[in-house]
PDB file of C-alpha atoms in Angstrom:
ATOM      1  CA  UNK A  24      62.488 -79.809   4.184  1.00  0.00           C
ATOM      2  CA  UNK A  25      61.659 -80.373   0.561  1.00  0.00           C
ATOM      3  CA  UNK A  26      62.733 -77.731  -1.363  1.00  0.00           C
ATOM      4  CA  UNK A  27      60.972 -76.161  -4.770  1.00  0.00           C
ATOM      5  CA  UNK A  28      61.687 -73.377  -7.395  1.00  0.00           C
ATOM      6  CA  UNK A  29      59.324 -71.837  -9.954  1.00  0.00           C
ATOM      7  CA  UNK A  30      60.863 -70.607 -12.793  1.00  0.00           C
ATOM      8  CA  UNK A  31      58.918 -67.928 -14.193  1.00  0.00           C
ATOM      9  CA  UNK A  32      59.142 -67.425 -18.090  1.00  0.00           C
ATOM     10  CA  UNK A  33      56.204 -65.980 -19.370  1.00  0.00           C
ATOM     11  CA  UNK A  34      57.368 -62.878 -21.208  1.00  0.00           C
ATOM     12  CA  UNK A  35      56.894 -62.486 -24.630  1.00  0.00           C
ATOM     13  CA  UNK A  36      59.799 -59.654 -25.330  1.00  0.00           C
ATOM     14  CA  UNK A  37      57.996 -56.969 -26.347  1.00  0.00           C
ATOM     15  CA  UNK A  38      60.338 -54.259 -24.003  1.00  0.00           C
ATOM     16  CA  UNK A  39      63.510 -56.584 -25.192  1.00  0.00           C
ATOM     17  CA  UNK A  40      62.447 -56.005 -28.930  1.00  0.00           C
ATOM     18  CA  UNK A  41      62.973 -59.456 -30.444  1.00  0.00           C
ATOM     19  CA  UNK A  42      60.559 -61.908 -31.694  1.00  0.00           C
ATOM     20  CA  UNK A  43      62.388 -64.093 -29.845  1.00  0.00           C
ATOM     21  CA  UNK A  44      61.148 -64.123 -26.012  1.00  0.00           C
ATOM     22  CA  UNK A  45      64.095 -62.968 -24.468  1.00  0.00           C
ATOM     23  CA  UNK A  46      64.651 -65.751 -21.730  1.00  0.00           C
ATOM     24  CA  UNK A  47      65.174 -68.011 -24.985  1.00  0.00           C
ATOM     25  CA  UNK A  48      68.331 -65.617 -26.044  1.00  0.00           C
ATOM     26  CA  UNK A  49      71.220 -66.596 -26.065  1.00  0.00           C
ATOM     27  CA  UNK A  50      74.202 -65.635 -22.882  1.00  0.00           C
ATOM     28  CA  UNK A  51      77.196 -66.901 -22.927  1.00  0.00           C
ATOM     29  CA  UNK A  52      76.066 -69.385 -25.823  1.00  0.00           C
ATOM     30  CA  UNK A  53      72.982 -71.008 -24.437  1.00  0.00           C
ATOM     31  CA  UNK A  54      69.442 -70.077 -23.989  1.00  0.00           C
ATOM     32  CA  UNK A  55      69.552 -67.614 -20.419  1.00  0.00           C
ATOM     33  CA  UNK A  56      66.561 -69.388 -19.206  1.00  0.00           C
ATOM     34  CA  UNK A  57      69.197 -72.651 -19.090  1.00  0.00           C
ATOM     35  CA  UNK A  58      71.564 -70.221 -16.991  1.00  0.00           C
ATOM     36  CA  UNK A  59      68.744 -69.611 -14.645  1.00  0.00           C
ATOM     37  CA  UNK A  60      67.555 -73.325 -13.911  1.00  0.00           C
ATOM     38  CA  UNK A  61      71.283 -74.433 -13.726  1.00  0.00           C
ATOM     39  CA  UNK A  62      71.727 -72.263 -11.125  1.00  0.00           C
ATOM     40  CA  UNK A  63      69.225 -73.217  -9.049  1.00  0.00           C
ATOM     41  CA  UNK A  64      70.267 -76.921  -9.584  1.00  0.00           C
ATOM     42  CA  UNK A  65      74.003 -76.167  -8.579  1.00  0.00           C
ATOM     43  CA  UNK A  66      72.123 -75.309  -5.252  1.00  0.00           C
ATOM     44  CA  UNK A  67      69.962 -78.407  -4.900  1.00  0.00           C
ATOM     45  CA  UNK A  68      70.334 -81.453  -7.481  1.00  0.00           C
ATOM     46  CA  UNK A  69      67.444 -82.940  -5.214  1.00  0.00           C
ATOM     47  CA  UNK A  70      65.073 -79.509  -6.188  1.00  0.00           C
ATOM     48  CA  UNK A  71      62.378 -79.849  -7.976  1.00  0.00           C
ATOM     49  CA  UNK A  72      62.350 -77.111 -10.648  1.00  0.00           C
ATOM     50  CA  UNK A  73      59.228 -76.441 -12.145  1.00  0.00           C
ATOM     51  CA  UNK A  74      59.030 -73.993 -15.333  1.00  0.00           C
ATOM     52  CA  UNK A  75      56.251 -71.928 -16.526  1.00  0.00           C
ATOM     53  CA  UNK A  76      56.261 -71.751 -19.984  1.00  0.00           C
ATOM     54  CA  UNK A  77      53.784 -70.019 -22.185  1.00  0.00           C
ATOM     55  CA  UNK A  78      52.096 -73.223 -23.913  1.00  0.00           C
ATOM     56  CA  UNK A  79      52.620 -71.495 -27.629  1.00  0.00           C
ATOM     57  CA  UNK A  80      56.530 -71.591 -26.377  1.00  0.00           C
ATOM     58  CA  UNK A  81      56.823 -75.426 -25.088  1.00  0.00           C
ATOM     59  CA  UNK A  82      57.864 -76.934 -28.476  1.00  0.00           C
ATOM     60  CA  UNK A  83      60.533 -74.812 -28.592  1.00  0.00           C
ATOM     61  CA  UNK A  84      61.806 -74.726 -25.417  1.00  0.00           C
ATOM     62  CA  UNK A  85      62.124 -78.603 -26.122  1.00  0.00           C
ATOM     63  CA  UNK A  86      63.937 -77.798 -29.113  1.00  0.00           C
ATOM     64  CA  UNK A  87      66.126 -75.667 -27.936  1.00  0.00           C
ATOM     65  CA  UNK A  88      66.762 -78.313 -24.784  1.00  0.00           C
ATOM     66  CA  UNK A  89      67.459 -80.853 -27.316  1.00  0.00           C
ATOM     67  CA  UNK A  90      69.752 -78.375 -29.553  1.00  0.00           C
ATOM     68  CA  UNK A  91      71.738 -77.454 -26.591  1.00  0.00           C
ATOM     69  CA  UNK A  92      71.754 -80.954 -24.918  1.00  0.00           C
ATOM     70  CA  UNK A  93      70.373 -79.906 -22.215  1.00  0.00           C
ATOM     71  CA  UNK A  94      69.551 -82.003 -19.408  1.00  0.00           C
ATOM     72  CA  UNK A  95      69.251 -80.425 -16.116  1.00  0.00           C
ATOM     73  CA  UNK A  96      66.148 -82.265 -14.397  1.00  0.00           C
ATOM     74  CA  UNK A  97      63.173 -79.994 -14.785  1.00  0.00           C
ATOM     75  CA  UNK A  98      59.378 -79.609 -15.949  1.00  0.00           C
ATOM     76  CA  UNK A  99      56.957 -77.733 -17.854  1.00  0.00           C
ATOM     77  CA  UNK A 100      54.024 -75.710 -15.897  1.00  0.00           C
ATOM     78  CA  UNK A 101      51.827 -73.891 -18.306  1.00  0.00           C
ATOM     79  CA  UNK A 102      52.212 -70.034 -17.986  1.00  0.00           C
ATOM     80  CA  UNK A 103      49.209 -67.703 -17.795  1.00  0.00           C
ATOM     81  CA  UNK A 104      48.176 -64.346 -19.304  1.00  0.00           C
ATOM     82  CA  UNK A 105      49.670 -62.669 -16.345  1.00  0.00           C
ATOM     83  CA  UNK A 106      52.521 -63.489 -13.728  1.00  0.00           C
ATOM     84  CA  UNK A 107      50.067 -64.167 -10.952  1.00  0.00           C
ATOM     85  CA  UNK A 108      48.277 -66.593 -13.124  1.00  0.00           C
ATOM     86  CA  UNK A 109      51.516 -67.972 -14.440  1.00  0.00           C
ATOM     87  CA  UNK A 110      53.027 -68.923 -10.336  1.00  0.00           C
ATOM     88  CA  UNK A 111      49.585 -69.913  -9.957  1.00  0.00           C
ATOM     89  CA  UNK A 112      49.533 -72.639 -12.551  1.00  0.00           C
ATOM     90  CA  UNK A 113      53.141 -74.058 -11.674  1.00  0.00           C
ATOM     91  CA  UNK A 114      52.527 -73.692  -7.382  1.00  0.00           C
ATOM     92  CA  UNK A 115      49.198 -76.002  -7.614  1.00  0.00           C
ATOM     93  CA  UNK A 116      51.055 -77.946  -9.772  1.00  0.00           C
ATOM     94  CA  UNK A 117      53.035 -78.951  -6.661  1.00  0.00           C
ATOM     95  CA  UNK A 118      50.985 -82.177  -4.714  1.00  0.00           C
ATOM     96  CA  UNK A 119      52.765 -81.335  -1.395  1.00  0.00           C
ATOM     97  CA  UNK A 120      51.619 -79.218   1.477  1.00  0.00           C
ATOM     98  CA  UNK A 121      54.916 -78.907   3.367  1.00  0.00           C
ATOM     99  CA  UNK A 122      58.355 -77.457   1.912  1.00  0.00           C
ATOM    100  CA  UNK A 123      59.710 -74.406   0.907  1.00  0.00           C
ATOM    101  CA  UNK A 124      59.511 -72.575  -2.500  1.00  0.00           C
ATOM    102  CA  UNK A 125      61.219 -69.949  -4.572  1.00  0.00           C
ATOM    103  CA  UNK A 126      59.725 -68.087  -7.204  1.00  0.00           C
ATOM    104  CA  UNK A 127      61.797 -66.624  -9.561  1.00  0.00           C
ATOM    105  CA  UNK A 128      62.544 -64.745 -12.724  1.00  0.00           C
ATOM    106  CA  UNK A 129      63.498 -66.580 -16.031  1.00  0.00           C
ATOM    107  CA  UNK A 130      65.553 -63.846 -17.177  1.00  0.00           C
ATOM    108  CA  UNK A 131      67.621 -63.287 -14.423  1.00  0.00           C
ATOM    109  CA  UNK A 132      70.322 -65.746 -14.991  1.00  0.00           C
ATOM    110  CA  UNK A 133      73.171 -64.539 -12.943  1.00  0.00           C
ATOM    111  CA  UNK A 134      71.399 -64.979  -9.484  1.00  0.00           C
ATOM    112  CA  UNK A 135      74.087 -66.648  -6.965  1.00  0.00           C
ATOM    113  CA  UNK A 136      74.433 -69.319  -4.777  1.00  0.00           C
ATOM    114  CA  UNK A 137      74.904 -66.782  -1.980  1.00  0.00           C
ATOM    115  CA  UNK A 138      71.234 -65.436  -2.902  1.00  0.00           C
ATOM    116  CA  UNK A 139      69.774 -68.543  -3.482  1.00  0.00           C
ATOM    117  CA  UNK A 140      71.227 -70.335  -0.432  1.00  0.00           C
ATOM    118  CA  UNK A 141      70.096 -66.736   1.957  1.00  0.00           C
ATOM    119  CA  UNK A 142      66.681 -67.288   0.809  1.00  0.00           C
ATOM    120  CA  UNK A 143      66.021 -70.477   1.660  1.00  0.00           C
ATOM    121  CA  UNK A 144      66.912 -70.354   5.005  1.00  0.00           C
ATOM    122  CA  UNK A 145      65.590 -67.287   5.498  1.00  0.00           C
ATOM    123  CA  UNK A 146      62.137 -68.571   4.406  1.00  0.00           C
ATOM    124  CA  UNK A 147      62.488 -71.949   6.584  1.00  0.00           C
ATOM    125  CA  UNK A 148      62.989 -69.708   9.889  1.00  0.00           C
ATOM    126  CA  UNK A 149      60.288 -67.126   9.329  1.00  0.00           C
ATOM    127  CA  UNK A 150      57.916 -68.452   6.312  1.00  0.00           C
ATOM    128  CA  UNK A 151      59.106 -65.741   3.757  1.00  0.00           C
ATOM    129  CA  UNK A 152      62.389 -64.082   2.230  1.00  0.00           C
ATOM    130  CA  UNK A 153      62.450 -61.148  -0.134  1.00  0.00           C
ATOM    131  CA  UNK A 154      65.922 -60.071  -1.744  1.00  0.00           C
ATOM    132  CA  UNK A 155      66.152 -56.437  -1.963  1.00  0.00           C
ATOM    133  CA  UNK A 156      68.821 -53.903  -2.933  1.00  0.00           C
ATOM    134  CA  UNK A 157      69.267 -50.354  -2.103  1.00  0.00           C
ATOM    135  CA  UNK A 158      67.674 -47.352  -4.483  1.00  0.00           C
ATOM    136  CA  UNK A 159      71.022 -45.404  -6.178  1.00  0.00           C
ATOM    137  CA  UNK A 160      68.564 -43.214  -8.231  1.00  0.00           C
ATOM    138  CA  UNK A 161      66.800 -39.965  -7.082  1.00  0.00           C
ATOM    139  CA  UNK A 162      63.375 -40.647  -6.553  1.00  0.00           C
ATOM    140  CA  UNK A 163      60.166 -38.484  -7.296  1.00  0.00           C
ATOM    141  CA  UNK A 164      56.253 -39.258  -6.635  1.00  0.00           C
ATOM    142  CA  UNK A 165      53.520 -38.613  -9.198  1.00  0.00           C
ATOM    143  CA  UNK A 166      50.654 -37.384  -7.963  1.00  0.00           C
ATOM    144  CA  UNK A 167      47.672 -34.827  -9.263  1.00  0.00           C
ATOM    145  CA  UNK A 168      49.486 -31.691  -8.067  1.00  0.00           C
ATOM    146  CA  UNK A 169      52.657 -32.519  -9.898  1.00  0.00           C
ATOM    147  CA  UNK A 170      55.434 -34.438  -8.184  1.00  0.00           C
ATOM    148  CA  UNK A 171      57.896 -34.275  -4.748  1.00  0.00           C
ATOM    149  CA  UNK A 172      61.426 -35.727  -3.903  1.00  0.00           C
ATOM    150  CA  UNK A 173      60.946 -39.138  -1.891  1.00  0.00           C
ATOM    151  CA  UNK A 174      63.796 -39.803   0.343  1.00  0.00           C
ATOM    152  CA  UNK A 175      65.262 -42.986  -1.153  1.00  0.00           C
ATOM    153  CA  UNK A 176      66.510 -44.211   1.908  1.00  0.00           C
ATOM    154  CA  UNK A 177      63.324 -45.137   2.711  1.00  0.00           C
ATOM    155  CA  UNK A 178      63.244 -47.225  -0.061  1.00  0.00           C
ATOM    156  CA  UNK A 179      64.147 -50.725  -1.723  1.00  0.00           C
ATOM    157  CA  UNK A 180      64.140 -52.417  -4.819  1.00  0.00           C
ATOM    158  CA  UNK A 181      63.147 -56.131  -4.672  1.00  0.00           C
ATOM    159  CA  UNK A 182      64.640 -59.059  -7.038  1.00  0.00           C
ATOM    160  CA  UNK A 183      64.200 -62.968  -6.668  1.00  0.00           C
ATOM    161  CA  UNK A 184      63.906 -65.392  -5.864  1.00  0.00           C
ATOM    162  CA  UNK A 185      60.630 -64.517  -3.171  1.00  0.00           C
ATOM    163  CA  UNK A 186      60.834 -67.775  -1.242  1.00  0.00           C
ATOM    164  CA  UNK A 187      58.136 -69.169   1.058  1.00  0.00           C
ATOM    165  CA  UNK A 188      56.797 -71.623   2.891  1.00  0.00           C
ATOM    166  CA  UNK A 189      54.721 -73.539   0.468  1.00  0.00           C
ATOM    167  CA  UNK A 190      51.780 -74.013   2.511  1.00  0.00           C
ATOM    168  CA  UNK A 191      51.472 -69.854   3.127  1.00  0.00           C
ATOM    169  CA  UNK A 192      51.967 -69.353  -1.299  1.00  0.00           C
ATOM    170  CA  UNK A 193      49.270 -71.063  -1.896  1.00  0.00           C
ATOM    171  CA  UNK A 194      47.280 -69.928   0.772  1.00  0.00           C
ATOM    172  CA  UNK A 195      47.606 -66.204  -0.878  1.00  0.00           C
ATOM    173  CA  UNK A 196      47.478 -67.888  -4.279  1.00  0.00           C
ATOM    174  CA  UNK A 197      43.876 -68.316  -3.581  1.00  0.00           C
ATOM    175  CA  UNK A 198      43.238 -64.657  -4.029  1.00  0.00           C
ATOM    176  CA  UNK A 199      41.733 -63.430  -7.097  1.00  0.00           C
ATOM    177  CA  UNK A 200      43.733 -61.664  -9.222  1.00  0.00           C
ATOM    178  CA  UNK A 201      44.443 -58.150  -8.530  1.00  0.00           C
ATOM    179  CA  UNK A 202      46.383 -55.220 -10.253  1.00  0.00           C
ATOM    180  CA  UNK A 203      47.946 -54.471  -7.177  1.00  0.00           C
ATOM    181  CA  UNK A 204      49.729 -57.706  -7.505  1.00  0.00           C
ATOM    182  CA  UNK A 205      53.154 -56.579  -8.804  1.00  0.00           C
ATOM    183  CA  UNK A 206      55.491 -59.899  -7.444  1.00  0.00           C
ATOM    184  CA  UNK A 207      54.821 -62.862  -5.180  1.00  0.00           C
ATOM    185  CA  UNK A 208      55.291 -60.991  -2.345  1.00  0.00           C
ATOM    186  CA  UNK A 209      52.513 -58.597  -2.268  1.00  0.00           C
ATOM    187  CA  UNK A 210      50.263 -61.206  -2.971  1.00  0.00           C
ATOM    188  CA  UNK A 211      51.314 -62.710   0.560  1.00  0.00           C
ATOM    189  CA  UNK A 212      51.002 -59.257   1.865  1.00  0.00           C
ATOM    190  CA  UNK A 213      47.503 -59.053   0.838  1.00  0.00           C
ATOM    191  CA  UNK A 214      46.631 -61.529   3.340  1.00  0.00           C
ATOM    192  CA  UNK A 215      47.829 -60.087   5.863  1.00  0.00           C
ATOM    193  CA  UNK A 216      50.973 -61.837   6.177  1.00  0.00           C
ATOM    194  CA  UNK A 217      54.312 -59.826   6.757  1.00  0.00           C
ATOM    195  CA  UNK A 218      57.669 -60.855   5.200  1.00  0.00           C
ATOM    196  CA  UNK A 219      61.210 -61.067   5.720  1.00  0.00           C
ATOM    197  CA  UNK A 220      63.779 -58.677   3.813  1.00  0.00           C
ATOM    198  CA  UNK A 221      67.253 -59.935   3.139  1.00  0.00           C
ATOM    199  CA  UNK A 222      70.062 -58.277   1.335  1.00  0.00           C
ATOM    200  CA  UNK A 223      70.223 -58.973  -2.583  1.00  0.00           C
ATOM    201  CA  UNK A 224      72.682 -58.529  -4.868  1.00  0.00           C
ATOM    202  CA  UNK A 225      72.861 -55.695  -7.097  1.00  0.00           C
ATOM    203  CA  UNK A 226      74.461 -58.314  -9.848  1.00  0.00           C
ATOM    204  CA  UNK A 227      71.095 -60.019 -10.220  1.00  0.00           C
ATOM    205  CA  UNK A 228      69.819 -57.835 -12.871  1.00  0.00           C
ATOM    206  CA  UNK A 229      66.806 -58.892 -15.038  1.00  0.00           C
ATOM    207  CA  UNK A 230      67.170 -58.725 -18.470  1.00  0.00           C
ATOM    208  CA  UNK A 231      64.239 -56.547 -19.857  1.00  0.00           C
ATOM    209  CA  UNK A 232      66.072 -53.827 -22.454  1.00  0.00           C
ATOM    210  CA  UNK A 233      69.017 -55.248 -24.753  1.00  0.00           C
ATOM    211  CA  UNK A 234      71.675 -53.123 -22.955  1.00  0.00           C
ATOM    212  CA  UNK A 235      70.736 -55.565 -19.996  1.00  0.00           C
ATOM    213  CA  UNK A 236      72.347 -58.563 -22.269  1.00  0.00           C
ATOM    214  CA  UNK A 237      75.437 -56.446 -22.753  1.00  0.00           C
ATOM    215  CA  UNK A 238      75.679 -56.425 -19.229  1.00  0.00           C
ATOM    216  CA  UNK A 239      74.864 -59.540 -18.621  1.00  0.00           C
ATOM    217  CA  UNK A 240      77.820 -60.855 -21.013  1.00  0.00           C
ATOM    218  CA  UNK A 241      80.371 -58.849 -19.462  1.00  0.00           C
ATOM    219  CA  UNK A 242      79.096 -60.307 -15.590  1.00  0.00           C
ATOM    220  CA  UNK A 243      79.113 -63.411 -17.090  1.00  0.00           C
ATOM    221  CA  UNK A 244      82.812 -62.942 -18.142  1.00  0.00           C
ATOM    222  CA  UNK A 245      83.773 -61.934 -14.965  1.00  0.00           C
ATOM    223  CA  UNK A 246      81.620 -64.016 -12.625  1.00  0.00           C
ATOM    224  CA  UNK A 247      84.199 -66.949 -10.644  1.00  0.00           C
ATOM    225  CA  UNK A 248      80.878 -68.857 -10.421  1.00  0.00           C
ATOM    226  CA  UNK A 249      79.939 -69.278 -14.258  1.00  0.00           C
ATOM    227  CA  UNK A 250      79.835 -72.650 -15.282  1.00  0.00           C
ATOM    228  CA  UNK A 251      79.236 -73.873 -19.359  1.00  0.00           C
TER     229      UNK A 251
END
């Protein structure tokens, strides 16, 4: 079954505080956004990897590929004003009707092959596969009358890649845009579609504060499946 990622990189960095969009900085030497695609093509070489880029950002992303030599075999969706918008652009993109794709973040650029490998055939035996990890934190509910305790073992956090069969994405990716829509998955969910849970890995952080880089750097150090 032909196999698809969408690379989302549509941030602009405002919580990272750089100019620079932060899945253009540098880990490890090279833009993480780089990290992130090569990972996905250490899974697949035959993949087709499909980036959405802000278009304001394209020209440099070229750049940067052609600073860094890089050559890993993908292409440039355009990115919208909003994720939704942004996996919209890059799934229609796609001619095909049958295959399986993952959606996932630019700027996390340690996800494994374990991950990567779990979601895929998740996806191909029951349509969908969310990566989640358990809640460490104590967790408390807003709501007008103050707040209460929420038992967090009732409770997971979700990563990518959200992998799917491509067919049922862009089925949901019909829907109009809602606020509700916080990740690919509740999109599907909207539909009326369930999905399939798998467990994550609670090294797949995404980079969104610059403490996450310093992180990042050290995992990257010690991470047996870091390639240059």
């Amino acid at each position: 079954m032909k196999r698809y990622a969408i690379i989302v990189a549509g941030g602009v960095g405002s919580r990272f505080g750089t100019t620079l969009p932060k899945q253009f900085v540098a880990l490890g030497g090279k833009p993480m956004l780089m990290r992130t695609i090569d990972a996905f093509y250490r899974y697949d070489a035959l993949m087709e990897i499909i980036v959405a880029l802000p278009s304001e950002y394209v020209s440099l992303w070229l750049d940067l590929c052609t600073t860094h030599k890089f050559v890993t075999p993908h292409r440039v969706a355009e990115g919208g004003t909003t994720r939704f918008e942004s996996v919209r652009n890059a799934l229609f993109s796609i001619p095909d009707a049958k295959g399986l794709v993952a959606v996932h973040d630019g700027a996390r650029p340690l996800v494994t092959q374990k991950v990567i490998a779990t979601a895929f055939e998740t996806a191909a035996r029951t349509g969908s596969a969310i990566p989640t990890i358990p809640v460490t934190d104590s967790i408390r509910q807003l709501d007008r009358n103050g707040s209460h305790a929420v038992s967090r073992e009732q409770l997971v956090a979700v990563q990518t890649p959200q992998t799917f069969d491509l067919q049922l994405l862009k089925d949901a990716y019909t829907t109009p845009f809602s606020p509700l829509f916080t990740d690919d998955a509740s999109v599907v969910e909207y539909r009326g579609n369930e999905v399939s849970l798998f467990p994550g890995d609670v090294n797949n952080i995404k980079i969104t504060h610059p403490i996450d880089l310093k992180t990042a750097e050290w995992l990257l150090a010690n991470d047996d499946e870091a390639t240059d």
